[in-house]
mmCIF file of C-alpha atoms and ligand atoms in Angstrom:
data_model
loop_
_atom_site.group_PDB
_atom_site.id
_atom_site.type_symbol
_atom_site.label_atom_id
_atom_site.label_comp_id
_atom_site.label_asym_id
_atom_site.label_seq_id
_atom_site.Cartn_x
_atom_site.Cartn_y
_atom_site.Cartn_z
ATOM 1 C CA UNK A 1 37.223 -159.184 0.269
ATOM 2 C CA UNK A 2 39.506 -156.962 2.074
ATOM 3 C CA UNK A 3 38.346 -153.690 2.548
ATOM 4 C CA UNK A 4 41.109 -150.559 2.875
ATOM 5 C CA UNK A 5 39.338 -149.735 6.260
ATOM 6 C CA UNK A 6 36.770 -151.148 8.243
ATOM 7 C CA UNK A 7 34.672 -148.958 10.613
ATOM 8 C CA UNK A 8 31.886 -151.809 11.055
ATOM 9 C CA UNK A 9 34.260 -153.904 12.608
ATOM 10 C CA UNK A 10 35.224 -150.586 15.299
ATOM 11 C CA UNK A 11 31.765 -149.491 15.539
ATOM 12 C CA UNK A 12 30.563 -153.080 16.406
ATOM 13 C CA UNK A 13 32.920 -153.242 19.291
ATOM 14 C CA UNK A 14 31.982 -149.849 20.688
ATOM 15 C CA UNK A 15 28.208 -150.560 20.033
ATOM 16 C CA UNK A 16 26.885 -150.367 23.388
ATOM 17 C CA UNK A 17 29.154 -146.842 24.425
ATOM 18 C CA UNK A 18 28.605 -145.230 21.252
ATOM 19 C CA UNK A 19 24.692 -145.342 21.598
ATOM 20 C CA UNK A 20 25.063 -144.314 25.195
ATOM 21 C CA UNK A 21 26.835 -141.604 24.379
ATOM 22 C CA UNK A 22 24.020 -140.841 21.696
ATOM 23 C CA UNK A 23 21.821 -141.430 24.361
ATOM 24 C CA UNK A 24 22.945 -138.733 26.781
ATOM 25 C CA UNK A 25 22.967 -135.737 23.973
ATOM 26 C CA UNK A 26 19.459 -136.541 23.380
ATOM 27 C CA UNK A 27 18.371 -136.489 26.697
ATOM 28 C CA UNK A 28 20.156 -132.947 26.933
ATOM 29 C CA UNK A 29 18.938 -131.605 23.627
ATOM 30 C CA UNK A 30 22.145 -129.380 23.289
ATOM 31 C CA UNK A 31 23.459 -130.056 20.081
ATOM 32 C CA UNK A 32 25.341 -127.395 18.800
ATOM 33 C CA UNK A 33 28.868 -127.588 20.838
ATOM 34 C CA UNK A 34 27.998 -128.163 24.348
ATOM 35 C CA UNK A 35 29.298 -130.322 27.437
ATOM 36 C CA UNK A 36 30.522 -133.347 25.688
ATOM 37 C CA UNK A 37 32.568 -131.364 23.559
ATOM 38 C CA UNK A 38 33.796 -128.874 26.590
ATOM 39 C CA UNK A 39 34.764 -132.232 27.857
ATOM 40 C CA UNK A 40 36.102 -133.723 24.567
ATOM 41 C CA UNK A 41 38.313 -130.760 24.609
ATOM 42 C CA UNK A 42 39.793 -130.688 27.812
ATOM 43 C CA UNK A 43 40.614 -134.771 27.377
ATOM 44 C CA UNK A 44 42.003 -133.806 23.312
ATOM 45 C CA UNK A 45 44.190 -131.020 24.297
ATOM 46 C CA UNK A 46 46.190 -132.922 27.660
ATOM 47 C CA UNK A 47 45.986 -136.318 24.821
ATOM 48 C CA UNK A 48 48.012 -133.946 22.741
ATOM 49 C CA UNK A 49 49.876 -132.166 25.176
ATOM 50 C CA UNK A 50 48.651 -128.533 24.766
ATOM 51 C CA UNK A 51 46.712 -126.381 26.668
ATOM 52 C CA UNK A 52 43.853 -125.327 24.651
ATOM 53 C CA UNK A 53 41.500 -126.985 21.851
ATOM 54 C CA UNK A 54 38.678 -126.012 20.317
ATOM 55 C CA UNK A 55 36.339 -128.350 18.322
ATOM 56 C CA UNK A 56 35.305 -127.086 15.425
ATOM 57 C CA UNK A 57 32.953 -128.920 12.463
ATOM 58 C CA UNK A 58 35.953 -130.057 9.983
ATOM 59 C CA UNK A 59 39.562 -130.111 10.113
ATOM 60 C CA UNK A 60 40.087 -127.639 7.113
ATOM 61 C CA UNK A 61 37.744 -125.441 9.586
ATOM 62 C CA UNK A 62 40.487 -125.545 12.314
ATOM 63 C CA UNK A 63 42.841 -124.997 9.420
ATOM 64 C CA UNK A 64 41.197 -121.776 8.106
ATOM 65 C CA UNK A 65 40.679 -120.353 11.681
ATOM 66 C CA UNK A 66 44.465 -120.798 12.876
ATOM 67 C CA UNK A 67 45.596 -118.503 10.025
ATOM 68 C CA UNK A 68 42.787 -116.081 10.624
ATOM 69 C CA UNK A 69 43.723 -116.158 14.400
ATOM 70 C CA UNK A 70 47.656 -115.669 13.216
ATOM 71 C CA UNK A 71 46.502 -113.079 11.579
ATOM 72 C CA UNK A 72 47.669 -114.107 7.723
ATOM 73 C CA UNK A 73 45.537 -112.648 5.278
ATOM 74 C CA UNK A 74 45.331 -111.702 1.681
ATOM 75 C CA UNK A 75 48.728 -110.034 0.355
ATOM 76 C CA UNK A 76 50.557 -112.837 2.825
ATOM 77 C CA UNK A 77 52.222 -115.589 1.684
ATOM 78 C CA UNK A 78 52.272 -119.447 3.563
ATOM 79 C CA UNK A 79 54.425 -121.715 2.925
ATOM 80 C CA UNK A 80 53.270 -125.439 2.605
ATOM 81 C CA UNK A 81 53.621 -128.650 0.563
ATOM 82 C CA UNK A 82 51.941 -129.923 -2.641
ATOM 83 C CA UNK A 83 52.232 -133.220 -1.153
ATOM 84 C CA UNK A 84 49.022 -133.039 0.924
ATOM 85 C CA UNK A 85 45.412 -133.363 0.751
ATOM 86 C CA UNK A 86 43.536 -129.938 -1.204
ATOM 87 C CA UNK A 87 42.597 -128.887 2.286
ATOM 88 C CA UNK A 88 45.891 -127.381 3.450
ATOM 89 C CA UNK A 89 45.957 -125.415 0.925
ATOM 90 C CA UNK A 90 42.755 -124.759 0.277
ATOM 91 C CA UNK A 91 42.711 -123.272 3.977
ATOM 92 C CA UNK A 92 45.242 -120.892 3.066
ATOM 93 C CA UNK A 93 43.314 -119.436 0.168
ATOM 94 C CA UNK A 94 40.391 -119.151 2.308
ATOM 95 C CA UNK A 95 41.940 -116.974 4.733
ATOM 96 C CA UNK A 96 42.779 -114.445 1.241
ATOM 97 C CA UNK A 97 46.611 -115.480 1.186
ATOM 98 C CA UNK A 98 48.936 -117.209 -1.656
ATOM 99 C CA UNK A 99 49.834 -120.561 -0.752
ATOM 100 C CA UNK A 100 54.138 -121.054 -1.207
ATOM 101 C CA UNK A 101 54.269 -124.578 -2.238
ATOM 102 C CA UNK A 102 57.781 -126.765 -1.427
ATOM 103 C CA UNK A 103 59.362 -130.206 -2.255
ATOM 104 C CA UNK A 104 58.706 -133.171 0.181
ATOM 105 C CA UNK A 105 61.622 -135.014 1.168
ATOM 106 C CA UNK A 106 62.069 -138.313 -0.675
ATOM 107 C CA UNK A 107 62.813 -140.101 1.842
ATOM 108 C CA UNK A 108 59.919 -139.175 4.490
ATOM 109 C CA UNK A 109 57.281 -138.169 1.519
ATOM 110 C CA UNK A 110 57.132 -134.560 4.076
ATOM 111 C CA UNK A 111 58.036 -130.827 3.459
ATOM 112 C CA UNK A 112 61.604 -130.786 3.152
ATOM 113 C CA UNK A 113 62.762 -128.454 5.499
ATOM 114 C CA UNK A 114 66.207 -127.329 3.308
ATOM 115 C CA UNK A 115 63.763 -125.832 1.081
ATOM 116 C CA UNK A 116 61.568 -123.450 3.145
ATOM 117 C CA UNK A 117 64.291 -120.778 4.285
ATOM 118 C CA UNK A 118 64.525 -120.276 0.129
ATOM 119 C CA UNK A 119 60.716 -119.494 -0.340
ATOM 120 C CA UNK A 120 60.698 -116.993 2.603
ATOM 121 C CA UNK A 121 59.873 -113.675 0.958
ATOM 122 C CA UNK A 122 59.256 -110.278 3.170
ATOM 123 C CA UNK A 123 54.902 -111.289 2.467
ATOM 124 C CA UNK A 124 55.322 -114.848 4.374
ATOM 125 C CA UNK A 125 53.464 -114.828 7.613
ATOM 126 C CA UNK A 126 53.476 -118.817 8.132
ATOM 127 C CA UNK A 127 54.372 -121.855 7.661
ATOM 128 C CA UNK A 128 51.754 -125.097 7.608
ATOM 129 C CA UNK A 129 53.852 -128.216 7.920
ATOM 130 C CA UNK A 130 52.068 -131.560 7.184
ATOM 131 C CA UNK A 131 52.339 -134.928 9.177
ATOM 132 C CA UNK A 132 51.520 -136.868 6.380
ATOM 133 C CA UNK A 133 50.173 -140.281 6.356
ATOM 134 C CA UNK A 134 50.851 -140.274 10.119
ATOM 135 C CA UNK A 135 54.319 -139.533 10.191
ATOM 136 C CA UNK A 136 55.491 -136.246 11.896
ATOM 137 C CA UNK A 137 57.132 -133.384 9.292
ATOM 138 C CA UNK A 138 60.650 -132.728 10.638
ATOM 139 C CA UNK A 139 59.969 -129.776 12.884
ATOM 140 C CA UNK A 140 63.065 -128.549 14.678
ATOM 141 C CA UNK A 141 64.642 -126.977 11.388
ATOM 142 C CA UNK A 142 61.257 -125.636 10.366
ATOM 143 C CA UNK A 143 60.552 -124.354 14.148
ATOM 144 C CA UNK A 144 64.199 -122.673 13.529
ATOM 145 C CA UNK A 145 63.782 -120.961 10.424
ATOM 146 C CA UNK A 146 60.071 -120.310 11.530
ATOM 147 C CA UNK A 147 62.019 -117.892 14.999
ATOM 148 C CA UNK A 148 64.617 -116.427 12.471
ATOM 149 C CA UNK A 149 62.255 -114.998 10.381
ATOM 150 C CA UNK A 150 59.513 -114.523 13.038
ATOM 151 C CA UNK A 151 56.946 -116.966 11.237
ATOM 152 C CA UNK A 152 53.862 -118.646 12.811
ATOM 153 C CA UNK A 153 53.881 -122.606 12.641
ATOM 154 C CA UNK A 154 50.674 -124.136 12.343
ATOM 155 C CA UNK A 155 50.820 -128.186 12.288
ATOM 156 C CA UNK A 156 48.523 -130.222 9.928
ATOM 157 C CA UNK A 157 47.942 -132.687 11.563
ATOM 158 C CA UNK A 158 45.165 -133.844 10.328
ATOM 159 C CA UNK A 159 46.515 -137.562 9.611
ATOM 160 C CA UNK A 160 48.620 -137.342 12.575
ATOM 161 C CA UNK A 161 46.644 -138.070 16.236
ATOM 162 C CA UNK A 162 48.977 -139.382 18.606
ATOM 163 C CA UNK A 163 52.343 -139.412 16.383
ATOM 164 C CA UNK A 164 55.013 -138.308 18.044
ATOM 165 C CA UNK A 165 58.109 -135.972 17.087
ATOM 166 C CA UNK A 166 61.379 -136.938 19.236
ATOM 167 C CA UNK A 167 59.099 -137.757 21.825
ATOM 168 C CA UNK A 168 56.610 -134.922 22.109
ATOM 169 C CA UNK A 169 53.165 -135.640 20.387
ATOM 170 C CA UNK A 170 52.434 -133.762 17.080
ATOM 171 C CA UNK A 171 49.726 -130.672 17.608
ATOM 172 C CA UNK A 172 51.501 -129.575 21.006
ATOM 173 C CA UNK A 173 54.822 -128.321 19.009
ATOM 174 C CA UNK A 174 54.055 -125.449 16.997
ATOM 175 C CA UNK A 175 52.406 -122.413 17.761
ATOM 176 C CA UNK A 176 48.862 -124.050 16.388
ATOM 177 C CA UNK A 177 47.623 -127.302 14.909
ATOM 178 C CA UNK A 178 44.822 -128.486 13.370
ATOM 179 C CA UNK A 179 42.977 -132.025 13.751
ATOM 180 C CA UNK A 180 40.367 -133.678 11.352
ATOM 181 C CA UNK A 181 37.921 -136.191 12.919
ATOM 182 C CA UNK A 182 36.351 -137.230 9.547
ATOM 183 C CA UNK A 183 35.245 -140.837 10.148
ATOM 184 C CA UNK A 184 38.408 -142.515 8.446
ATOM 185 C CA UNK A 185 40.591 -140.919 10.136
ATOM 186 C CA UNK A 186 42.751 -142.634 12.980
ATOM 187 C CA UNK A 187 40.532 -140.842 15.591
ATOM 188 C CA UNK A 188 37.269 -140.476 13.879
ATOM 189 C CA UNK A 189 33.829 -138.936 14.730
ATOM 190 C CA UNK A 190 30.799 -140.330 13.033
ATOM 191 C CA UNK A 191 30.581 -137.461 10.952
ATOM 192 C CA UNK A 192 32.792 -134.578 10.421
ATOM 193 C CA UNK A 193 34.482 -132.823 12.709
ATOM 194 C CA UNK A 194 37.468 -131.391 13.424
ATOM 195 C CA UNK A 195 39.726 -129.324 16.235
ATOM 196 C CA UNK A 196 42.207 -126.505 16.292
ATOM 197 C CA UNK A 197 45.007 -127.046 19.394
ATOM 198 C CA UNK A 198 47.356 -124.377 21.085
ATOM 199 C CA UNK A 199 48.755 -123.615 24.142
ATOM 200 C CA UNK A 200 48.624 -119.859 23.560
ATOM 201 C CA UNK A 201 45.713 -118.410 25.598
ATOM 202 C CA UNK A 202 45.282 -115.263 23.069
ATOM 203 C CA UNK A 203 44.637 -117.755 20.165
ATOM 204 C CA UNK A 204 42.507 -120.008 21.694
ATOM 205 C CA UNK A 205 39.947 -116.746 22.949
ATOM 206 C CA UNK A 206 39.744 -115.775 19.131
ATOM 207 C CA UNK A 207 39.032 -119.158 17.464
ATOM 208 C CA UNK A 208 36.386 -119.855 19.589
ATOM 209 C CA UNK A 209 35.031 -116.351 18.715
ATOM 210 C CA UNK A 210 35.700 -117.227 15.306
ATOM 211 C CA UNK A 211 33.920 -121.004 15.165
ATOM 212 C CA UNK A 212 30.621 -118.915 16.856
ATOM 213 C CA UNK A 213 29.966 -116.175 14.650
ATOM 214 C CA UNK A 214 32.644 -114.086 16.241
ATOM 215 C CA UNK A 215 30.674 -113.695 19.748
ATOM 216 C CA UNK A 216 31.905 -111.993 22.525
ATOM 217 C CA UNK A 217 28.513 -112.902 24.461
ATOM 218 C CA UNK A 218 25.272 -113.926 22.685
ATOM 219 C CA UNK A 219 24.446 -111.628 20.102
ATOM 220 C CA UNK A 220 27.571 -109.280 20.689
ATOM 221 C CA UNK A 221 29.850 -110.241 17.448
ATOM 222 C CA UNK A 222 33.222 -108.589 18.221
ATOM 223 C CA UNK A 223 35.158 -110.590 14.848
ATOM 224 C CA UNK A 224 33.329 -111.626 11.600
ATOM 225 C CA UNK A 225 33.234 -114.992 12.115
ATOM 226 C CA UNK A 226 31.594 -118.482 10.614
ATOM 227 C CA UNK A 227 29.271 -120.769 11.970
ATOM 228 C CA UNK A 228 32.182 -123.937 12.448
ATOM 229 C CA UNK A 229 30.735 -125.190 15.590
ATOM 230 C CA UNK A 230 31.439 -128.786 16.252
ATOM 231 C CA UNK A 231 28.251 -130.820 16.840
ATOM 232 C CA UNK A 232 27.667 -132.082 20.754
ATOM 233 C CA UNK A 233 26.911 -135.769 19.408
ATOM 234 C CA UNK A 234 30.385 -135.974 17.954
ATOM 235 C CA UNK A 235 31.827 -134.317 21.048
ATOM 236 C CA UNK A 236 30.218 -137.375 22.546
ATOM 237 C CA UNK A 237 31.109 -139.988 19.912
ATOM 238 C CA UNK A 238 34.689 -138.866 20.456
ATOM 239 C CA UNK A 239 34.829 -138.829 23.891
ATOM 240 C CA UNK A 240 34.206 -143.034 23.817
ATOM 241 C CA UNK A 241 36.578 -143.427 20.596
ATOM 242 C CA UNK A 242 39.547 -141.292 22.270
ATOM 243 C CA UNK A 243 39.664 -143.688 25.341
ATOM 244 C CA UNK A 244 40.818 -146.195 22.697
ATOM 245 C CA UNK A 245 43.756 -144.279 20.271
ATOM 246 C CA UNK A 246 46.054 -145.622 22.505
ATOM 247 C CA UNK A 247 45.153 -149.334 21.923
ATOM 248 C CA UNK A 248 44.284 -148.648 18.257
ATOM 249 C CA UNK A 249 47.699 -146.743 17.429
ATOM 250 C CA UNK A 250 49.794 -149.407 18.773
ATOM 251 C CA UNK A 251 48.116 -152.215 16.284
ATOM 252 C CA UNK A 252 48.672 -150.005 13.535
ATOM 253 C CA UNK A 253 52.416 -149.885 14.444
ATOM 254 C CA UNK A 254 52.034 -154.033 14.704
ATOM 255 C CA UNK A 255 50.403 -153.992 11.060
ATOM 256 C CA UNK A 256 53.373 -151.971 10.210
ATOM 257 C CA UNK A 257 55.872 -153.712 11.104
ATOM 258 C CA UNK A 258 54.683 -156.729 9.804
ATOM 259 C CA UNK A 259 54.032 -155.353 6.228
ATOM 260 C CA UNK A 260 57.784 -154.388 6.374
ATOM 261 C CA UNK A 261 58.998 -157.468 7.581
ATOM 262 C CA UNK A 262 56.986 -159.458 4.840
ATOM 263 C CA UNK A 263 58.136 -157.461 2.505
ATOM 264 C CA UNK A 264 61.826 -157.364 3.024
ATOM 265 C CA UNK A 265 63.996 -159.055 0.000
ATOM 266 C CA UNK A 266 61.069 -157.643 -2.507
ATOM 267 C CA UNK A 267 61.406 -154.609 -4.475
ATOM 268 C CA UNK A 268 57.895 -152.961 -2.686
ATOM 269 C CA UNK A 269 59.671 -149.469 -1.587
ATOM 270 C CA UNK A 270 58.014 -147.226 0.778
ATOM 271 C CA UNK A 271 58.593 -143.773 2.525
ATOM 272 C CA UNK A 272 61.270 -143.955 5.428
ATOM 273 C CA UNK A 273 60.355 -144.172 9.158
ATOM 274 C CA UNK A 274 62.320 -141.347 10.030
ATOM 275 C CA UNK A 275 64.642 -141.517 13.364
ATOM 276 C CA UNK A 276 62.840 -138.960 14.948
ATOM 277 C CA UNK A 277 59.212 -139.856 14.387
ATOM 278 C CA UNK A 278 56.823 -141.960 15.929
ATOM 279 C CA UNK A 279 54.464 -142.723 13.091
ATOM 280 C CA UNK A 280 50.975 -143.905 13.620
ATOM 281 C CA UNK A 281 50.099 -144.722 9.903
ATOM 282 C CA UNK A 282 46.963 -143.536 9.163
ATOM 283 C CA UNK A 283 48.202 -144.627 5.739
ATOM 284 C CA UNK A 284 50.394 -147.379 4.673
ATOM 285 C CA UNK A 285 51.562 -145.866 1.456
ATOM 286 C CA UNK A 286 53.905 -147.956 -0.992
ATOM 287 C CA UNK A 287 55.974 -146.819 -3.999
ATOM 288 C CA UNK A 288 55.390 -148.769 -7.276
ATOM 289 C CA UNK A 289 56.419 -147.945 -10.694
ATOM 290 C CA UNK A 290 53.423 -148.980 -12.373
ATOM 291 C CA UNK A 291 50.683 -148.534 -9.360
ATOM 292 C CA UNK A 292 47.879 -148.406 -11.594
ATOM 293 C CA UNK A 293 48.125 -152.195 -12.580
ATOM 294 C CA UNK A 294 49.034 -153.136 -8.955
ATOM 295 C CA UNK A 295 45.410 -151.597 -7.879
ATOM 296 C CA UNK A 296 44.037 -153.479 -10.623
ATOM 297 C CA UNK A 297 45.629 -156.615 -9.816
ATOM 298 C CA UNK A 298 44.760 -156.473 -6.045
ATOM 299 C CA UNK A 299 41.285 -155.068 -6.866
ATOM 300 C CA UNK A 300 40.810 -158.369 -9.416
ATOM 301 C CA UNK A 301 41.766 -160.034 -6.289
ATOM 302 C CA UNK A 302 38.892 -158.602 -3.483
ATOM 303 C CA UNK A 303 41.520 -156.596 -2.032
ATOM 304 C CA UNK A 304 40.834 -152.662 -1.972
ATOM 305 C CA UNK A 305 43.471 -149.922 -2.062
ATOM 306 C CA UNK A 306 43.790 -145.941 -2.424
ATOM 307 C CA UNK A 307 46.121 -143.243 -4.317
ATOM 308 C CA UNK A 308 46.999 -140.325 -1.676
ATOM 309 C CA UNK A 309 47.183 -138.230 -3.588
ATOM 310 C CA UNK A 310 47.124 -139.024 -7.505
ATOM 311 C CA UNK A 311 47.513 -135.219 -8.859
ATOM 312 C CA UNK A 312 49.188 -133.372 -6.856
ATOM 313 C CA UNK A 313 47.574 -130.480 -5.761
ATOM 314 C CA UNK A 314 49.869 -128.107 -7.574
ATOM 315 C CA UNK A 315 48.335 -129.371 -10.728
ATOM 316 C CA UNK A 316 44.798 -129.478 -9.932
ATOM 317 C CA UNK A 317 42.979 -127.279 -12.374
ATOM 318 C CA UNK A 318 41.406 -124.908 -9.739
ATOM 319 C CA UNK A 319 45.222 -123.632 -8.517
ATOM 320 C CA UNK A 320 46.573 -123.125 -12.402
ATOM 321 C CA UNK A 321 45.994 -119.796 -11.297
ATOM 322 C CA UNK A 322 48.936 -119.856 -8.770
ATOM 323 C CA UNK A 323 51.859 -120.512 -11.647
ATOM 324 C CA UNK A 324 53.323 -124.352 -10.957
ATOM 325 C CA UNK A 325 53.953 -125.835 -13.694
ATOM 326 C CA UNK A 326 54.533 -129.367 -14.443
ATOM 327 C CA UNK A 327 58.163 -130.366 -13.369
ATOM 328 C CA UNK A 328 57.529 -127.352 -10.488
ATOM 329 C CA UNK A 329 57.999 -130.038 -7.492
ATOM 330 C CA UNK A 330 59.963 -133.184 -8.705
ATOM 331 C CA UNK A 331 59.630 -135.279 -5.700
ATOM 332 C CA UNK A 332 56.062 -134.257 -5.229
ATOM 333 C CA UNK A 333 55.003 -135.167 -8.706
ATOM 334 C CA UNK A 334 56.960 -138.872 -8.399
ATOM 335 C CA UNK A 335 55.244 -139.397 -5.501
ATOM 336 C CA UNK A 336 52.163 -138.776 -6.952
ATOM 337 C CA UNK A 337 53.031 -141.496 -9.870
ATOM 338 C CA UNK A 338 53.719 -143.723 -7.560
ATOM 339 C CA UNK A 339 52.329 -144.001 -4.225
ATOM 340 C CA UNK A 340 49.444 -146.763 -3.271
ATOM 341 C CA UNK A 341 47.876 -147.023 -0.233
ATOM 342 C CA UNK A 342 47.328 -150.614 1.080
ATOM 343 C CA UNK A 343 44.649 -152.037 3.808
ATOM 344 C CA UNK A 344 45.675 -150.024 7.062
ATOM 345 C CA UNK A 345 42.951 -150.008 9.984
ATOM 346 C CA UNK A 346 43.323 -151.532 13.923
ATOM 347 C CA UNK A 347 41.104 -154.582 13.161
ATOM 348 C CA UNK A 348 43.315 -155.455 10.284
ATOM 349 C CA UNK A 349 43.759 -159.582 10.930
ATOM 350 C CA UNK A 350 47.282 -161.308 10.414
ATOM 351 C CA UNK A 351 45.832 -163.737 7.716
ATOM 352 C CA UNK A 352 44.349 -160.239 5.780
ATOM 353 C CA UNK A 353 48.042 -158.935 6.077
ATOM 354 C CA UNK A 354 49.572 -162.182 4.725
ATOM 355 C CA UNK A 355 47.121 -162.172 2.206
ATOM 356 C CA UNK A 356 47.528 -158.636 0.262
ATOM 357 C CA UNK A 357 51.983 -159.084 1.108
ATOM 358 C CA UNK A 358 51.877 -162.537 -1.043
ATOM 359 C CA UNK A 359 49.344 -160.844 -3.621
ATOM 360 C CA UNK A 360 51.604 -157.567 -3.883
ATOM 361 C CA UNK A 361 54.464 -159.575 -4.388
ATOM 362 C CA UNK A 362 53.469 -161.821 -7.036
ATOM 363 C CA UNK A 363 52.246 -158.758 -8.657
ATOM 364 C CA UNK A 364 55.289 -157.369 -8.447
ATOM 365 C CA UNK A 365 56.660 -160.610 -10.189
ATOM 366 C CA UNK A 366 54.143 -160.679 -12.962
HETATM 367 C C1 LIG B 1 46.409 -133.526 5.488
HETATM 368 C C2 LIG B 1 44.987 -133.099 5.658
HETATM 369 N N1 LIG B 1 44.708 -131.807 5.896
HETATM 370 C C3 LIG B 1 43.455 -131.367 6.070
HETATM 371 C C4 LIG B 1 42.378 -132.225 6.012
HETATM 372 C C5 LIG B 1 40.997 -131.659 6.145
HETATM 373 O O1 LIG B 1 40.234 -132.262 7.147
HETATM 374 P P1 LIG B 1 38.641 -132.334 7.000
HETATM 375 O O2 LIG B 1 38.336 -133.360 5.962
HETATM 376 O O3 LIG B 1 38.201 -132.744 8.368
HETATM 377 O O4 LIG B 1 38.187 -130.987 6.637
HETATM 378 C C6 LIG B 1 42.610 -133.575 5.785
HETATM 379 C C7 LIG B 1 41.478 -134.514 5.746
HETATM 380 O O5 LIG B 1 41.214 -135.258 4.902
HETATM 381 C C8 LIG B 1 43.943 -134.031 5.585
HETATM 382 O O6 LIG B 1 44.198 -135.318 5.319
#
């Protein structure tokens, strides 16, 4: 059995720091934020190359609160991609606005930046670019349309921790970003847990307001605000698992690579590594015309896979209300046909990776 991640095998190694860690919140009985995640911030926010972050309890949580913060709210539009998981735009309708939804690219399987200038109307406030499966969005034309038109840019970059965009790290480049920490991901807590990132001093002061009930000082609530505290013991958790991203991003670049070079001469397609991004594939996502049998045929074979994301969020019943249409997003909706996730995690062994290439291709065969 291969299994499409494998947080035993991480856990296990980090054993003895995680349940110190554990350990010390305990002994401190403060649980709800606290000083591991006062620390966990400081460390997150110069990992990312920002000022500021703020843990919060999910990343759709640091989502919501960066457009509150921006100041978007109902009768403003934001412009994002169906490509994504429901949580970008789910955020947006949180915060009362209409989410704008654009093409990906075909190439990079991310919000195609020739298309956003076109949905600006005099109602759009912002502009949520996603960093999907661990590759950076191609920022510099959306950071330039974003100043034309006086936009906010707020970075999902939920599946992006540690990529890099021509050489700066992802979360440091627009005005906000948000982070999830949800167990799978490439940096995750044991838990949820999320964190909003900025180097503007303004927006940092109001999201933590916001995460704490909109608190000034104890019991003096200057914003309406949500309880979207981050939990001390995953401030904690996070604090041993960040020491390691570094290590753990550079074997999923190795896995990478490999799965490419296996896979040259076969007719497995799969979204561009772009020139200007470092990816850190927090998914290793695969085109095939006729995915459905290839999950059957590597699930028949003990090897597990995922579909990210199999309706595209455009078409999800609960948005009919917001007028897409099948055929709306081209791209988007091929992409959802066809894309497959395959086994992508750090402890991923060569033999595993031989294993699901020569299975995938004599699929492909059959
Ligand atoms: C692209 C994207 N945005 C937002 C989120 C929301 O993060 P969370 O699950 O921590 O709320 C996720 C997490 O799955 C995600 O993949």
């Amino acid at each position: 059995m291969i299994p499409f991640l494998d947080l035993k095998a991480q856990h296990r190694a980090l054993e003895a720091d995680l349940l110190e860690a554990a350990a010390r919140v305990l002994d401190g009985c403060q649980f709800a934020l606290g000083n591991e995640v006062a620390a966990f911030e400081e460390e997150f926010a110069a990992y990312v190359g920002a000022r500021f972050a703020a843990g919060v309890n999910t990343g759709t949580s640091a989502l919501h609160l960066a457009l509150l913060a921006g100041g978007v709210g109902p009768g403003d539009e934001v412009i994002t991609v169906s490509h994504t998981f429901m949580a970008t735009v789910s955020a947006i309708r949180y915060a009362g606005a209409k989410p704008v939804l654009v093409d990906i690219d075909p190439a990079s399987y991310t919000m195609d930046p020739r298309l956003v200038e076109g949905a600006i109307t005099p109602r759009t406030r912002a502009i949520v670019p996603v960093h999907l499966y661990g590759q950076p969005a191609d920022l510099d034309p959306i950071l330039a349309v974003a100043k034309k038109h006086e936009l906010l840019v707020i970075e999902d970059a939920c599946q992006a921790h540690g990529a890099e965009y021509k050489g700066r790290r992802v979360g440091g480049i627009g005005h906000m970003a948000a982070f999830s920490f949800y167990p799978g991901k490439n940096l995750g807590a044991c838990g949820e847990a999320g964190a909003f990132v900025t180097s503007d001093p303004d927006l940092i002061a109001k999201v933590r307001m916001l995460r704490d009930w909109g608190q000034e000082k104890r019991y003096h609530h200057v914003l309406e605000g949500f309880n979207y505290r981050m939990d001390n013991l995953q401030g904690a958790f996070l604090r041993v698992k960040l020491a390691h991203l570094p290590a753990w991003t550079e074997m999923r670049r190795a896995h990478a690579a490999a799965y490419r070079e296996l896979f040259t001469g076969s007719r497995v397609r799969f979204p561009r590594e772009m020139p200007y991004a470092k990816h850190v594939y927090h998914l290793f996502a695969v085109m095939a015309q006729n995915r459905d049998a290839l999950h059957r045929i590597l699930g028949d074979k003990g090897i597990a896979t995922g579909f990210h994301y199999p309706i595209p969020v455009h078409l999800q019943p609960c948005f009919e209300h917001l007028g897409y249409k099948k055929g709306s997003l081209p791209h988007t909706e091929k992409a959802a046909a066809e894309e497959i996730s395959l086994p992508m995690f750090p402890e991923l062994t060569e033999a595993q990776l031989r294993e699901i290439v020569a299975a995938t291709k004599e699929a492909y065969q059959g």
